[in-house]
Amino acid sequence: MENPHKIEITEEDILQLMDQLTKIPPLVLKMVINTNSNVVKSFQGQIEDYKNSLSPEEMAKIKNVMEMPVEDLMEILDRTYIKTNQEQLKILADPKAKPFIQKNLQELEKVLF
């Protein structure tokens, strides 16, 4: 398996990783962010099942995303929003979403690694 620190994360990678979040209606996503909900806990079983279908490269990309500073991830989310105009990405790129992202990345790491 490649060293995860050598894998570059692109806007397309973020879109793939965030696919489920971009299906959530923007208003619902704002509510979840405002309450700093642990969405990973709610979907833990599905995440564990999905994990089994991931390749080593996909797992390395996920690990890399989880290890990058949240600010860097949010910048990528913002650039991806500019390219796609997906409202959910704009919401996630907002500085108010930082605690939500941090919390859920920590929870996701517990489930995946």
Tab-separated table of C-alpha atoms in Angstrom:
chain	number	residue	atom	x	y	z
A	1	MET	CA	0.000	0.000	0.000
A	2	GLU	CA	1.215	3.490	-0.805
A	3	ASN	CA	2.326	5.791	1.951
A	4	PRO	CA	-0.849	7.798	2.743
A	5	HIS	CA	1.186	10.962	3.201
A	6	LYS	CA	2.260	10.832	-0.474
A	7	ILE	CA	-1.288	10.617	-1.817
A	8	GLU	CA	-2.608	13.957	-2.997
A	9	ILE	CA	-6.224	14.679	-2.147
A	10	THR	CA	-8.188	16.378	-4.918
A	11	GLU	CA	-11.590	17.997	-5.085
A	12	GLU	CA	-12.845	14.855	-6.836
A	13	ASP	CA	-11.644	12.704	-3.919
A	14	ILE	CA	-13.528	14.931	-1.516
A	15	LEU	CA	-16.656	14.641	-3.619
A	16	GLN	CA	-16.437	10.861	-3.498
A	17	LEU	CA	-15.851	10.838	0.245
A	18	MET	CA	-18.605	13.361	0.887
A	19	ASP	CA	-21.115	11.784	-1.488
A	20	GLN	CA	-23.611	10.872	1.220
A	21	LEU	CA	-23.444	14.271	2.902
A	22	THR	CA	-24.162	16.036	-0.368
A	23	LYS	CA	-27.440	14.083	-0.626
A	24	ILE	CA	-28.712	15.605	2.615
A	25	PRO	CA	-30.968	18.627	2.069
A	26	PRO	CA	-29.059	21.840	2.909
A	27	LEU	CA	-31.513	22.861	5.649
A	28	VAL	CA	-31.121	19.499	7.396
A	29	LEU	CA	-27.333	19.696	7.089
A	30	LYS	CA	-27.347	23.163	8.682
A	31	MET	CA	-29.404	21.823	11.597
A	32	VAL	CA	-27.047	18.876	12.081
A	33	ILE	CA	-24.033	21.200	12.034
A	34	ASN	CA	-25.642	23.708	14.401
A	35	THR	CA	-26.349	20.967	16.936
A	36	ASN	CA	-22.858	19.476	16.391
A	37	SER	CA	-24.439	16.048	15.964
A	38	ASN	CA	-22.426	12.859	15.851
A	39	VAL	CA	-23.654	11.527	12.511
A	40	VAL	CA	-20.994	8.817	12.491
A	41	LYS	CA	-22.576	7.168	15.515
A	42	SER	CA	-25.954	7.189	13.785
A	43	PHE	CA	-24.545	5.429	10.716
A	44	GLN	CA	-21.842	3.296	12.347
A	45	GLY	CA	-23.157	-0.030	11.043
A	46	GLN	CA	-23.418	1.259	7.484
A	47	ILE	CA	-19.935	2.766	7.707
A	48	GLU	CA	-18.481	-0.524	8.926
A	49	ASP	CA	-20.182	-2.392	6.070
A	50	TYR	CA	-18.930	0.169	3.540
A	51	LYS	CA	-15.400	-0.093	4.938
A	52	ASN	CA	-15.239	-3.728	3.851
A	53	SER	CA	-15.757	-2.727	0.203
A	54	LEU	CA	-12.943	-0.158	0.119
A	55	SER	CA	-9.613	-0.791	-1.573
A	56	PRO	CA	-6.330	-0.161	0.265
A	57	GLU	CA	-5.852	2.990	-1.856
A	58	GLU	CA	-9.295	4.300	-0.902
A	59	MET	CA	-8.571	3.603	2.767
A	60	ALA	CA	-5.259	5.458	2.430
A	61	LYS	CA	-7.052	8.472	0.953
A	62	ILE	CA	-9.573	8.456	3.778
A	63	LYS	CA	-6.757	8.220	6.332
A	64	ASN	CA	-4.982	11.118	4.639
A	65	VAL	CA	-8.124	13.270	4.746
A	66	MET	CA	-8.576	12.454	8.427
A	67	GLU	CA	-4.999	13.444	9.228
A	68	MET	CA	-5.027	16.771	7.378
A	69	PRO	CA	-5.805	19.951	9.284
A	70	VAL	CA	-9.527	20.667	9.236
A	71	GLU	CA	-8.813	24.112	7.788
A	72	ASP	CA	-7.143	22.493	4.758
A	73	LEU	CA	-10.080	20.158	4.303
A	74	MET	CA	-12.467	23.094	4.496
A	75	GLU	CA	-10.465	24.939	1.816
A	76	ILE	CA	-10.821	21.924	-0.459
A	77	LEU	CA	-14.546	21.832	0.308
A	78	ASP	CA	-14.794	25.494	-0.663
A	79	ARG	CA	-12.909	24.955	-3.936
A	80	THR	CA	-15.123	21.964	-4.667
A	81	TYR	CA	-18.214	24.075	-3.977
A	82	ILE	CA	-16.982	26.673	-6.469
A	83	LYS	CA	-16.613	23.933	-9.102
A	84	THR	CA	-19.892	22.122	-8.394
A	85	ASN	CA	-22.165	24.724	-6.800
A	86	GLN	CA	-23.391	22.060	-4.343
A	87	GLU	CA	-24.883	24.008	-1.455
A	88	GLN	CA	-23.932	21.304	1.061
A	89	LEU	CA	-20.238	21.836	0.304
A	90	LYS	CA	-20.605	25.574	0.903
A	91	ILE	CA	-22.247	24.832	4.249
A	92	LEU	CA	-19.427	22.456	5.218
A	93	ALA	CA	-16.776	24.977	4.139
A	94	ASP	CA	-18.229	27.625	6.459
A	95	PRO	CA	-16.049	28.193	9.563
A	96	LYS	CA	-19.109	27.479	11.739
A	97	ALA	CA	-18.941	23.845	10.561
A	98	LYS	CA	-15.430	23.296	11.913
A	99	PRO	CA	-16.460	21.774	15.296
A	100	PHE	CA	-18.912	19.460	13.530
A	101	ILE	CA	-16.262	18.311	11.060
A	102	GLN	CA	-13.653	17.809	13.782
A	103	LYS	CA	-16.016	15.784	15.941
A	104	ASN	CA	-17.195	13.558	13.126
A	105	LEU	CA	-13.703	12.978	11.731
A	106	GLN	CA	-12.594	11.835	15.183
A	107	GLU	CA	-15.570	9.502	15.430
A	108	LEU	CA	-15.016	8.208	11.906
A	109	GLU	CA	-11.403	7.417	12.702
A	110	LYS	CA	-12.540	5.276	15.639
A	111	VAL	CA	-14.867	3.303	13.372
A	112	LEU	CA	-12.530	2.903	10.399
A	113	PHE	CA	-9.120	2.569	12.017
